[in-house]
Amino acid sequence: MSFEEMWAELLPIGRDAAGGYHRFAWTPPELECRAWFLDEAARRDLEIERDANGNLYAWWLPADGSREDAVLTGSHLDSVPGGGAFDGPLGVVSAFAAIDLLRERGYVPARPIGVAAFAEEEGARFGVACLGSRLLAGAIAPERARGLRDGDGRSFAEVLVAHGMDPDRIGPDEGLLARIGCYVELHVEQGRALQQPVGVASSIVPHGRWRLDFTGEGNHAGTTLIRDRRDPMLPFAITVLAARQAADRNAALATIGKVAVTPNGVNAIPSRVTAWLDSRGPIDDAVRRTVEEIGRAARAAAGAHGVAVELAEESYTEVVSFDTGLRERLLKVLPDAPVLPTGAGHDAGILAARVPTAMLFVRNPTGVSHAPAEHAEPDDCLAGVEALAAVLDDLARG
Ligand code: HGY
Ligand code: MN
Ligand code: MN
Ligand code: MN
């Protein structure tokens, strides 16, 4: 199954008429992607492993059957709502294609090569990004993860049970982590910085996700005088503006991109507005300062409208500098590859706290991501596969 054939199989899964993807953890499209992963692994006689956290692994074991000091690659198969085709899947398809390339060249690994598909990387269903890799790495308390709820109020624990898994078993998998010698994730670039087909990551900027709950008083839109209203939409709207102003002041990024209005009716003043804030910055305190300023503005606006507001941190990841030794080794294999930071979060950013980790990027000529315009040219995708194969060849050689 060539890269193109694998890509053609995945492409229609969970895609809407506008070309955006809706592959949320344990929903039918993502389950179809999981089935695709297992099918591709079986086709290559790779050994399947499922950890207790919902992550999938396909292992190419060395002749002696060893499972130690593995070279893990892969990425994720889930998407943001209306996301692009490449964010995640490009790393997984390229991993299978790189294994095919190595096998065609008669390569025999001296240590295991694994392909991972980490669960809920976007956090689009349960709200916390990289949920699967955070659980594996011990970067989120299992109790908190069990209680995370999706938009329909279903808990992560209930969803795991519905898919035959035991929520009491989620959490750090020290045995599996001990078997991973290093992790190298290939990912489509999510900006305009990469002007060559393939690049190597230096770091991930700090980023975090917060939840704002504005609680007012639901009431009739046609009979409630303005002076009698406690409408949560007002402080919400003021906070959206405040987010942009705080970001500009701190040279950071701040986005309020997901909102839930309850009830969501034309002729009803809502009782509650929940908004999610995403903030990123080149340095740690840019993000923290931005969020503090937004919190102050939200509280002032809420108070002025008789509305209560709560600001809660969902996840925060400090700046991640990838393993320099591993990066230098990649650059020996790929001497022409530029080195660049990424503003996007990745499972590699979470695993970097536990195992030597590096990332490869494939050029995205549109610079757009998390939207249908996200793109990588076929030649650049194949250059990515060649680069990944060369890196795996080097890392898994005896
Ligand atoms: O949100 C991110 O930065 C990543 O695409 N999950
Ligand atoms: Mn198939
Ligand atoms: Mn993403
Ligand atoms: Mn991604």
mmCIF file of C-alpha atoms and ligand atoms in Angstrom:
data_model
loop_
_atom_site.group_PDB
_atom_site.id
_atom_site.type_symbol
_atom_site.label_atom_id
_atom_site.label_comp_id
_atom_site.label_asym_id
_atom_site.label_seq_id
_atom_site.Cartn_x
_atom_site.Cartn_y
_atom_site.Cartn_z
ATOM 1 C CA MET A 1 0.000 0.000 0.000
ATOM 2 C CA SER A 2 1.863 3.115 -1.191
ATOM 3 C CA PHE A 3 1.794 6.521 0.481
ATOM 4 C CA GLU A 4 -0.660 7.727 -2.142
ATOM 5 C CA GLU A 5 -2.945 4.708 -1.668
ATOM 6 C CA MET A 6 -2.915 5.065 2.133
ATOM 7 C CA TRP A 7 -3.606 8.779 1.777
ATOM 8 C CA ALA A 8 -6.493 8.111 -0.635
ATOM 9 C CA GLU A 9 -8.010 5.664 1.875
ATOM 10 C CA LEU A 10 -7.833 8.103 4.788
ATOM 11 C CA LEU A 11 -8.796 11.241 2.916
ATOM 12 C CA PRO A 12 -12.615 10.859 2.829
ATOM 13 C CA ILE A 13 -12.953 9.730 6.461
ATOM 14 C CA GLY A 14 -14.693 12.400 8.531
ATOM 15 C CA ARG A 15 -14.431 15.099 5.849
ATOM 16 C CA ASP A 16 -17.261 17.635 5.373
ATOM 17 C CA ALA A 17 -18.410 19.289 2.150
ATOM 18 C CA ALA A 18 -16.012 22.194 2.709
ATOM 19 C CA GLY A 19 -13.053 19.814 3.058
ATOM 20 C CA GLY A 20 -12.791 20.215 6.834
ATOM 21 C CA TYR A 21 -12.348 17.176 9.090
ATOM 22 C CA HIS A 22 -14.347 16.088 12.127
ATOM 23 C CA ARG A 23 -12.444 13.160 13.616
ATOM 24 C CA PHE A 24 -13.039 13.378 17.354
ATOM 25 C CA ALA A 25 -11.755 10.741 19.749
ATOM 26 C CA TRP A 26 -13.956 7.631 19.791
ATOM 27 C CA THR A 27 -16.538 9.052 17.422
ATOM 28 C CA PRO A 28 -17.320 7.094 14.218
ATOM 29 C CA PRO A 29 -14.871 8.886 11.881
ATOM 30 C CA GLU A 30 -12.006 8.544 14.351
ATOM 31 C CA LEU A 31 -12.926 4.918 15.018
ATOM 32 C CA GLU A 32 -12.736 4.412 11.248
ATOM 33 C CA CYS A 33 -9.246 5.954 11.302
ATOM 34 C CA ARG A 34 -8.274 3.587 14.115
ATOM 35 C CA ALA A 35 -9.522 0.664 12.018
ATOM 36 C CA TRP A 36 -7.474 1.992 9.111
ATOM 37 C CA PHE A 37 -4.381 2.101 11.369
ATOM 38 C CA LEU A 38 -4.895 -1.506 12.501
ATOM 39 C CA ASP A 39 -5.469 -2.577 8.901
ATOM 40 C CA GLU A 40 -2.225 -0.959 7.735
ATOM 41 C CA ALA A 41 -0.310 -2.447 10.667
ATOM 42 C CA ALA A 42 -1.713 -5.924 9.982
ATOM 43 C CA ARG A 43 -0.907 -5.584 6.279
ATOM 44 C CA ARG A 44 2.753 -5.122 7.305
ATOM 45 C CA ASP A 45 2.736 -7.841 9.995
ATOM 46 C CA LEU A 46 3.507 -5.247 12.605
ATOM 47 C CA GLU A 47 2.722 -6.190 16.202
ATOM 48 C CA ILE A 48 -0.240 -4.215 17.510
ATOM 49 C CA GLU A 49 -0.212 -2.781 21.012
ATOM 50 C CA ARG A 50 -3.005 -0.825 22.674
ATOM 51 C CA ASP A 51 -2.119 0.942 25.900
ATOM 52 C CA ALA A 52 -4.693 1.588 28.636
ATOM 53 C CA ASN A 53 -4.980 5.242 27.563
ATOM 54 C CA GLY A 54 -6.401 4.650 24.095
ATOM 55 C CA ASN A 55 -3.119 5.069 22.224
ATOM 56 C CA LEU A 56 -2.263 2.596 19.439
ATOM 57 C CA TYR A 57 1.179 1.271 18.505
ATOM 58 C CA ALA A 58 2.363 -0.904 15.614
ATOM 59 C CA TRP A 59 5.804 -2.492 16.173
ATOM 60 C CA TRP A 60 8.353 -3.723 13.619
ATOM 61 C CA LEU A 61 10.434 -5.961 15.868
ATOM 62 C CA PRO A 62 14.069 -6.893 15.174
ATOM 63 C CA ALA A 63 14.964 -10.488 14.326
ATOM 64 C CA ASP A 64 15.680 -11.301 17.988
ATOM 65 C CA GLY A 65 12.181 -10.144 18.994
ATOM 66 C CA SER A 66 13.558 -7.528 21.378
ATOM 67 C CA ARG A 67 11.147 -4.855 22.535
ATOM 68 C CA GLU A 68 13.744 -2.659 24.228
ATOM 69 C CA ASP A 69 15.207 0.700 23.230
ATOM 70 C CA ALA A 70 12.577 1.213 20.546
ATOM 71 C CA VAL A 71 12.563 4.015 18.003
ATOM 72 C CA LEU A 72 8.997 5.313 18.045
ATOM 73 C CA THR A 73 7.508 7.533 15.360
ATOM 74 C CA GLY A 74 3.921 8.360 14.337
ATOM 75 C CA SER A 75 1.558 11.148 15.427
ATOM 76 C CA HIS A 76 -2.257 11.387 15.836
ATOM 77 C CA LEU A 77 -5.376 10.710 13.726
ATOM 78 C CA ASP A 78 -7.885 12.995 15.417
ATOM 79 C CA SER A 79 -8.627 16.529 14.213
ATOM 80 C CA VAL A 80 -9.912 19.873 15.383
ATOM 81 C CA PRO A 81 -13.454 20.695 14.200
ATOM 82 C CA GLY A 82 -13.171 21.535 10.502
ATOM 83 C CA GLY A 83 -9.453 20.808 10.576
ATOM 84 C CA GLY A 84 -7.082 20.060 7.747
ATOM 85 C CA ALA A 85 -6.158 16.685 6.279
ATOM 86 C CA PHE A 86 -2.476 16.700 7.191
ATOM 87 C CA ASP A 87 -2.275 17.681 10.871
ATOM 88 C CA GLY A 88 -1.632 14.301 12.486
ATOM 89 C CA PRO A 89 -2.329 11.801 9.696
ATOM 90 C CA LEU A 90 0.702 12.930 7.689
ATOM 91 C CA GLY A 91 2.946 11.672 10.505
ATOM 92 C CA VAL A 92 1.181 8.325 10.725
ATOM 93 C CA VAL A 93 0.991 7.630 6.977
ATOM 94 C CA SER A 94 4.620 8.746 6.544
ATOM 95 C CA ALA A 95 5.670 6.338 9.304
ATOM 96 C CA PHE A 96 4.096 3.344 7.551
ATOM 97 C CA ALA A 97 5.538 4.505 4.218
ATOM 98 C CA ALA A 98 9.003 4.918 5.757
ATOM 99 C CA ILE A 99 8.861 1.342 7.048
ATOM 100 C CA ASP A 100 7.890 0.189 3.541
ATOM 101 C CA LEU A 101 10.842 2.076 2.077
ATOM 102 C CA LEU A 102 13.286 0.541 4.561
ATOM 103 C CA ARG A 103 11.945 -2.941 3.871
ATOM 104 C CA GLU A 104 12.201 -2.424 0.090
ATOM 105 C CA ARG A 105 15.897 -1.595 0.667
ATOM 106 C CA GLY A 106 16.396 -4.788 2.658
ATOM 107 C CA TYR A 107 16.871 -2.946 5.920
ATOM 108 C CA VAL A 108 16.591 -5.024 9.095
ATOM 109 C CA PRO A 109 16.252 -3.035 12.318
ATOM 110 C CA ALA A 110 18.509 -3.891 15.237
ATOM 111 C CA ARG A 111 15.897 -2.429 17.608
ATOM 112 C CA PRO A 112 12.122 -2.064 17.405
ATOM 113 C CA ILE A 113 10.615 0.613 15.185
ATOM 114 C CA GLY A 114 7.133 1.624 16.287
ATOM 115 C CA VAL A 115 4.327 3.669 14.743
ATOM 116 C CA ALA A 116 2.108 5.433 17.281
ATOM 117 C CA ALA A 117 -1.334 6.962 16.913
ATOM 118 C CA PHE A 118 -1.898 9.002 20.069
ATOM 119 C CA ALA A 119 -5.468 9.585 21.241
ATOM 120 C CA GLU A 120 -7.238 12.957 21.508
ATOM 121 C CA GLU A 121 -4.177 15.033 20.552
ATOM 122 C CA GLU A 122 -6.333 18.021 19.645
ATOM 123 C CA GLY A 123 -8.445 17.785 22.769
ATOM 124 C CA ALA A 124 -11.424 18.529 20.524
ATOM 125 C CA ARG A 125 -13.759 16.162 22.400
ATOM 126 C CA PHE A 126 -12.645 16.259 26.040
ATOM 127 C CA GLY A 127 -10.997 19.665 26.135
ATOM 128 C CA VAL A 128 -7.421 18.760 27.083
ATOM 129 C CA ALA A 129 -4.900 18.627 24.236
ATOM 130 C CA CYS A 130 -2.623 15.594 23.945
ATOM 131 C CA LEU A 131 -4.797 13.663 26.398
ATOM 132 C CA GLY A 132 -3.490 10.256 25.290
ATOM 133 C CA SER A 133 0.194 11.183 25.432
ATOM 134 C CA ARG A 134 -0.301 13.147 28.683
ATOM 135 C CA LEU A 135 -1.789 10.053 30.296
ATOM 136 C CA LEU A 136 1.034 7.861 28.972
ATOM 137 C CA ALA A 137 3.666 10.308 30.215
ATOM 138 C CA GLY A 138 2.005 10.959 33.577
ATOM 139 C CA ALA A 139 1.327 14.589 32.649
ATOM 140 C CA ILE A 140 -2.302 14.581 33.772
ATOM 141 C CA ALA A 141 -3.877 13.016 36.855
ATOM 142 C CA PRO A 142 -5.912 9.937 35.832
ATOM 143 C CA GLU A 143 -8.714 11.024 38.174
ATOM 144 C CA ARG A 144 -8.992 14.367 36.394
ATOM 145 C CA ALA A 145 -8.911 12.671 32.997
ATOM 146 C CA ARG A 146 -11.695 10.256 33.955
ATOM 147 C CA GLY A 147 -13.933 13.199 34.812
ATOM 148 C CA LEU A 148 -13.384 15.195 31.611
ATOM 149 C CA ARG A 149 -16.658 15.571 29.733
ATOM 150 C CA ASP A 150 -17.493 16.109 26.076
ATOM 151 C CA GLY A 151 -20.089 18.530 24.702
ATOM 152 C CA ASP A 152 -22.852 15.980 25.346
ATOM 153 C CA GLY A 153 -21.804 15.608 28.972
ATOM 154 C CA ARG A 154 -20.311 12.119 28.493
ATOM 155 C CA SER A 155 -17.239 11.539 30.635
ATOM 156 C CA PHE A 156 -13.961 10.168 29.322
ATOM 157 C CA ALA A 157 -14.433 7.238 31.711
ATOM 158 C CA GLU A 158 -17.871 6.429 30.244
ATOM 159 C CA VAL A 159 -16.505 6.587 26.701
ATOM 160 C CA LEU A 160 -13.618 4.268 27.577
ATOM 161 C CA VAL A 161 -16.065 1.758 29.096
ATOM 162 C CA ALA A 162 -18.278 2.019 26.004
ATOM 163 C CA HIS A 163 -15.241 0.964 23.962
ATOM 164 C CA GLY A 164 -14.332 -1.958 26.167
ATOM 165 C CA MET A 165 -11.605 -0.210 28.132
ATOM 166 C CA ASP A 166 -11.108 0.072 31.888
ATOM 167 C CA PRO A 167 -10.968 3.702 33.063
ATOM 168 C CA ASP A 168 -9.273 2.561 36.279
ATOM 169 C CA ARG A 169 -6.237 1.488 34.264
ATOM 170 C CA ILE A 170 -5.490 4.848 32.591
ATOM 171 C CA GLY A 171 -2.346 6.673 33.621
ATOM 172 C CA PRO A 172 1.444 6.613 33.195
ATOM 173 C CA ASP A 173 2.721 3.453 31.558
ATOM 174 C CA GLU A 174 6.228 3.188 32.941
ATOM 175 C CA GLY A 175 6.793 -0.185 31.310
ATOM 176 C CA LEU A 176 6.029 1.167 27.869
ATOM 177 C CA LEU A 177 7.993 4.387 28.443
ATOM 178 C CA ALA A 178 10.996 2.311 29.551
ATOM 179 C CA ARG A 179 10.901 0.483 26.214
ATOM 180 C CA ILE A 180 10.990 3.700 24.159
ATOM 181 C CA GLY A 181 14.530 4.806 23.385
ATOM 182 C CA CYS A 182 13.399 7.881 21.475
ATOM 183 C CA TYR A 183 10.399 9.399 19.709
ATOM 184 C CA VAL A 184 10.613 11.240 16.381
ATOM 185 C CA GLU A 185 7.345 12.765 15.144
ATOM 186 C CA LEU A 186 6.873 13.956 11.576
ATOM 187 C CA HIS A 187 4.247 16.694 11.227
ATOM 188 C CA VAL A 188 2.997 19.116 8.628
ATOM 189 C CA GLU A 189 4.345 22.594 9.364
ATOM 190 C CA GLN A 190 1.617 24.830 10.727
ATOM 191 C CA GLY A 191 3.007 28.170 9.689
ATOM 192 C CA ARG A 192 4.971 29.784 6.874
ATOM 193 C CA ALA A 193 8.483 29.514 8.287
ATOM 194 C CA LEU A 194 9.612 26.363 6.467
ATOM 195 C CA GLN A 195 10.728 27.167 2.916
ATOM 196 C CA GLN A 196 12.366 23.804 2.230
ATOM 197 C CA PRO A 197 10.596 20.432 1.944
ATOM 198 C CA VAL A 198 11.723 19.151 5.348
ATOM 199 C CA GLY A 199 12.778 20.880 8.553
ATOM 200 C CA VAL A 200 13.823 19.852 12.074
ATOM 201 C CA ALA A 201 12.196 21.277 15.198
ATOM 202 C CA SER A 202 14.162 23.176 17.802
ATOM 203 C CA SER A 203 11.399 23.835 20.321
ATOM 204 C CA ILE A 204 7.682 24.281 21.002
ATOM 205 C CA VAL A 205 6.659 27.655 22.404
ATOM 206 C CA PRO A 206 4.685 27.746 25.657
ATOM 207 C CA HIS A 207 0.950 27.312 25.197
ATOM 208 C CA GLY A 208 -2.079 26.839 27.316
ATOM 209 C CA ARG A 209 -5.802 26.466 27.296
ATOM 210 C CA TRP A 210 -8.217 28.100 29.747
ATOM 211 C CA ARG A 211 -11.965 27.924 30.283
ATOM 212 C CA LEU A 212 -14.090 30.972 31.115
ATOM 213 C CA ASP A 213 -17.567 30.422 32.594
ATOM 214 C CA PHE A 214 -19.819 33.499 32.647
ATOM 215 C CA THR A 215 -22.973 32.897 34.700
ATOM 216 C CA GLY A 216 -25.831 35.412 34.519
ATOM 217 C CA GLU A 217 -29.593 35.054 34.579
ATOM 218 C CA GLY A 218 -31.585 33.469 31.796
ATOM 219 C CA ASN A 219 -34.657 35.498 30.945
ATOM 220 C CA HIS A 220 -37.113 36.591 28.260
ATOM 221 C CA ALA A 221 -35.509 38.703 25.519
ATOM 222 C CA GLY A 222 -38.677 40.660 24.897
ATOM 223 C CA THR A 223 -39.907 41.499 28.364
ATOM 224 C CA THR A 224 -36.743 42.001 30.451
ATOM 225 C CA LEU A 225 -35.690 45.640 30.675
ATOM 226 C CA ILE A 226 -32.040 46.322 29.982
ATOM 227 C CA ARG A 227 -31.485 47.559 33.553
ATOM 228 C CA ASP A 228 -32.895 44.283 34.908
ATOM 229 C CA ARG A 229 -30.638 42.054 32.830
ATOM 230 C CA ARG A 230 -27.664 39.951 33.944
ATOM 231 C CA ASP A 231 -26.655 38.929 30.456
ATOM 232 C CA PRO A 232 -23.393 36.860 30.289
ATOM 233 C CA MET A 233 -22.979 37.703 26.609
ATOM 234 C CA LEU A 234 -21.775 41.224 27.465
ATOM 235 C CA PRO A 235 -18.743 40.301 29.635
ATOM 236 C CA PHE A 236 -18.034 37.494 27.158
ATOM 237 C CA ALA A 237 -17.910 39.953 24.260
ATOM 238 C CA ILE A 238 -15.777 42.417 26.232
ATOM 239 C CA THR A 239 -13.387 39.595 27.129
ATOM 240 C CA VAL A 240 -12.949 38.591 23.479
ATOM 241 C CA LEU A 241 -11.782 42.126 22.719
ATOM 242 C CA ALA A 242 -9.632 42.188 25.850
ATOM 243 C CA ALA A 243 -7.922 38.975 24.719
ATOM 244 C CA ARG A 244 -6.721 40.558 21.492
ATOM 245 C CA GLN A 245 -5.550 43.722 23.273
ATOM 246 C CA ALA A 246 -3.676 41.747 25.948
ATOM 247 C CA ALA A 247 -2.018 39.611 23.288
ATOM 248 C CA ASP A 248 -0.882 42.688 21.364
ATOM 249 C CA ARG A 249 0.558 44.176 24.550
ATOM 250 C CA ASN A 250 2.506 41.002 25.367
ATOM 251 C CA ALA A 251 3.628 39.925 21.885
ATOM 252 C CA ALA A 252 1.689 36.719 22.463
ATOM 253 C CA LEU A 253 -1.260 35.030 20.773
ATOM 254 C CA ALA A 254 -4.702 34.685 22.338
ATOM 255 C CA THR A 255 -7.757 33.158 20.735
ATOM 256 C CA ILE A 256 -11.247 32.573 22.033
ATOM 257 C CA GLY A 257 -12.355 30.125 19.386
ATOM 258 C CA LYS A 258 -14.858 27.879 21.097
ATOM 259 C CA VAL A 259 -18.014 29.173 22.780
ATOM 260 C CA ALA A 260 -21.059 27.481 24.306
ATOM 261 C CA VAL A 261 -24.131 29.644 24.928
ATOM 262 C CA THR A 262 -26.818 28.162 27.173
ATOM 263 C CA PRO A 263 -29.654 28.330 26.305
ATOM 264 C CA ASN A 264 -28.853 29.255 22.752
ATOM 265 C CA GLY A 265 -32.118 30.874 21.677
ATOM 266 C CA VAL A 266 -32.993 33.999 19.683
ATOM 267 C CA ASN A 267 -35.579 35.194 22.203
ATOM 268 C CA ALA A 268 -33.878 34.083 25.415
ATOM 269 C CA ILE A 269 -31.196 35.903 27.352
ATOM 270 C CA PRO A 270 -28.673 33.136 28.050
ATOM 271 C CA SER A 271 -27.963 32.097 31.625
ATOM 272 C CA ARG A 272 -24.437 30.926 30.885
ATOM 273 C CA VAL A 273 -21.689 31.480 28.332
ATOM 274 C CA THR A 274 -18.635 29.219 28.392
ATOM 275 C CA ALA A 275 -15.633 30.248 26.328
ATOM 276 C CA TRP A 276 -12.267 28.589 25.803
ATOM 277 C CA LEU A 277 -9.099 30.641 25.555
ATOM 278 C CA ASP A 278 -5.987 29.401 23.747
ATOM 279 C CA SER A 279 -2.807 31.378 24.358
ATOM 280 C CA ARG A 280 0.700 30.939 23.016
ATOM 281 C CA GLY A 281 3.813 32.973 23.348
ATOM 282 C CA PRO A 282 7.497 33.030 22.405
ATOM 283 C CA ILE A 283 8.344 33.040 26.111
ATOM 284 C CA ASP A 284 6.604 31.714 29.191
ATOM 285 C CA ASP A 285 5.632 34.946 30.880
ATOM 286 C CA ALA A 286 4.099 36.365 27.702
ATOM 287 C CA VAL A 287 1.397 33.735 27.997
ATOM 288 C CA ARG A 288 0.946 34.016 31.754
ATOM 289 C CA ARG A 289 0.798 37.834 31.598
ATOM 290 C CA THR A 290 -1.709 37.739 28.762
ATOM 291 C CA VAL A 291 -4.001 35.354 30.616
ATOM 292 C CA GLU A 292 -3.779 37.404 33.814
ATOM 293 C CA GLU A 293 -4.780 40.548 31.967
ATOM 294 C CA ILE A 294 -7.657 38.761 30.262
ATOM 295 C CA GLY A 295 -8.790 37.399 33.622
ATOM 296 C CA ARG A 296 -8.815 40.877 35.121
ATOM 297 C CA ALA A 297 -10.815 42.250 32.197
ATOM 298 C CA ALA A 298 -13.284 39.359 32.396
ATOM 299 C CA ARG A 299 -13.850 39.887 36.125
ATOM 300 C CA ALA A 300 -14.320 43.638 35.737
ATOM 301 C CA ALA A 301 -16.763 43.194 32.860
ATOM 302 C CA ALA A 302 -18.691 40.458 34.655
ATOM 303 C CA GLY A 303 -18.984 42.587 37.797
ATOM 304 C CA ALA A 304 -20.337 45.513 35.787
ATOM 305 C CA HIS A 305 -23.160 43.315 34.450
ATOM 306 C CA GLY A 306 -24.083 41.398 37.582
ATOM 307 C CA VAL A 307 -22.536 38.263 36.111
ATOM 308 C CA ALA A 308 -20.236 35.768 37.838
ATOM 309 C CA VAL A 309 -17.133 34.539 36.019
ATOM 310 C CA GLU A 310 -14.664 31.725 36.621
ATOM 311 C CA LEU A 311 -11.361 31.321 34.780
ATOM 312 C CA ALA A 312 -9.912 27.807 34.997
ATOM 313 C CA GLU A 313 -6.709 26.427 33.489
ATOM 314 C CA GLU A 314 -7.360 23.342 31.331
ATOM 315 C CA SER A 315 -3.757 22.708 30.323
ATOM 316 C CA TYR A 316 -0.471 24.551 30.207
ATOM 317 C CA THR A 317 2.789 23.457 28.582
ATOM 318 C CA GLU A 318 5.991 25.344 29.253
ATOM 319 C CA VAL A 319 8.439 25.883 26.427
ATOM 320 C CA VAL A 320 9.714 22.510 25.206
ATOM 321 C CA SER A 321 13.262 22.343 23.914
ATOM 322 C CA PHE A 322 13.768 19.115 22.044
ATOM 323 C CA ASP A 323 16.610 16.789 22.914
ATOM 324 C CA THR A 324 19.739 18.402 21.470
ATOM 325 C CA GLY A 325 21.621 15.123 21.148
ATOM 326 C CA LEU A 326 18.808 13.568 19.152
ATOM 327 C CA ARG A 327 18.354 16.722 17.095
ATOM 328 C CA GLU A 328 22.074 16.827 16.274
ATOM 329 C CA ARG A 329 21.864 13.197 15.202
ATOM 330 C CA LEU A 330 18.932 14.023 12.890
ATOM 331 C CA LEU A 331 20.910 16.924 11.442
ATOM 332 C CA LYS A 332 23.814 14.589 10.660
ATOM 333 C CA VAL A 333 21.372 12.505 8.636
ATOM 334 C CA LEU A 334 19.637 15.595 7.178
ATOM 335 C CA PRO A 335 22.435 18.186 6.961
ATOM 336 C CA ASP A 336 20.432 20.532 4.712
ATOM 337 C CA ALA A 337 17.358 20.639 6.908
ATOM 338 C CA PRO A 338 16.639 24.009 8.505
ATOM 339 C CA VAL A 339 15.957 24.084 12.255
ATOM 340 C CA LEU A 340 12.853 25.968 13.380
ATOM 341 C CA PRO A 341 10.580 26.351 16.411
ATOM 342 C CA THR A 342 6.900 25.548 16.280
ATOM 343 C CA GLY A 343 4.002 27.498 17.728
ATOM 344 C CA ALA A 344 1.843 24.380 17.674
ATOM 345 C CA GLY A 345 1.615 21.833 20.447
ATOM 346 C CA HIS A 346 2.336 18.181 19.725
ATOM 347 C CA ASP A 347 2.447 14.798 21.455
ATOM 348 C CA ALA A 348 6.204 15.098 20.989
ATOM 349 C CA GLY A 349 6.078 18.123 23.269
ATOM 350 C CA ILE A 350 4.533 16.007 26.016
ATOM 351 C CA LEU A 351 6.737 12.942 25.558
ATOM 352 C CA ALA A 352 9.843 15.156 25.557
ATOM 353 C CA ALA A 353 9.550 15.205 29.352
ATOM 354 C CA ARG A 354 10.010 11.430 29.496
ATOM 355 C CA VAL A 355 12.019 10.236 26.465
ATOM 356 C CA PRO A 356 14.490 11.855 24.033
ATOM 357 C CA THR A 357 12.232 13.442 21.415
ATOM 358 C CA ALA A 358 12.624 15.227 18.098
ATOM 359 C CA MET A 359 10.338 16.429 15.324
ATOM 360 C CA LEU A 360 10.494 16.679 11.570
ATOM 361 C CA PHE A 361 8.326 19.168 9.688
ATOM 362 C CA VAL A 362 7.082 18.961 6.120
ATOM 363 C CA ARG A 363 6.598 22.249 4.266
ATOM 364 C CA ASN A 364 3.091 23.696 4.133
ATOM 365 C CA PRO A 365 2.941 26.193 1.257
ATOM 366 C CA THR A 366 -0.327 27.721 2.465
ATOM 367 C CA GLY A 367 0.950 28.220 6.010
ATOM 368 C CA VAL A 368 -2.647 27.502 7.033
ATOM 369 C CA SER A 369 -3.505 24.782 9.536
ATOM 370 C CA HIS A 370 -6.541 23.694 11.543
ATOM 371 C CA ALA A 371 -8.565 24.586 8.427
ATOM 372 C CA PRO A 372 -9.314 22.945 5.057
ATOM 373 C CA ALA A 373 -6.618 24.993 3.276
ATOM 374 C CA GLU A 374 -3.902 23.136 5.224
ATOM 375 C CA HIS A 375 -1.677 21.536 2.612
ATOM 376 C CA ALA A 376 1.574 19.784 1.755
ATOM 377 C CA GLU A 377 2.641 19.060 -1.824
ATOM 378 C CA PRO A 378 2.956 15.375 -2.787
ATOM 379 C CA ASP A 379 6.684 15.778 -3.577
ATOM 380 C CA ASP A 380 7.263 17.343 -0.163
ATOM 381 C CA CYS A 381 5.318 14.533 1.498
ATOM 382 C CA LEU A 382 7.553 12.002 -0.232
ATOM 383 C CA ALA A 383 10.612 14.013 0.790
ATOM 384 C CA GLY A 384 9.279 13.724 4.343
ATOM 385 C CA VAL A 385 8.983 9.960 4.005
ATOM 386 C CA GLU A 386 12.550 9.737 2.659
ATOM 387 C CA ALA A 387 13.818 11.902 5.526
ATOM 388 C CA LEU A 388 11.948 9.885 8.141
ATOM 389 C CA ALA A 389 13.209 6.618 6.626
ATOM 390 C CA ALA A 390 16.786 7.917 6.726
ATOM 391 C CA VAL A 391 16.353 8.949 10.369
ATOM 392 C CA LEU A 392 14.808 5.606 11.358
ATOM 393 C CA ASP A 393 17.560 3.781 9.457
ATOM 394 C CA ASP A 394 20.169 5.644 11.483
ATOM 395 C CA LEU A 395 18.431 5.372 14.882
ATOM 396 C CA ALA A 396 17.422 1.697 14.659
ATOM 397 C CA ARG A 397 20.712 0.500 13.180
ATOM 398 C CA GLY A 398 22.840 -1.885 15.277
HETATM 399 O O1 HGY B 1 -3.188 23.046 19.189
HETATM 400 C C1 HGY B 1 -2.117 22.736 18.691
HETATM 401 O O2 HGY B 1 -1.208 23.507 18.695
HETATM 402 C C2 HGY B 1 -1.926 21.379 18.059
HETATM 403 O O3 HGY B 1 -2.264 21.466 16.708
HETATM 404 N N1 HGY B 1 -2.681 20.374 18.728
HETATM 405 MN MN MN B 2 -6.425 -0.122 4.143
HETATM 406 MN MN MN B 3 -3.447 20.366 15.498
HETATM 407 MN MN MN B 4 -1.023 17.811 15.260
#
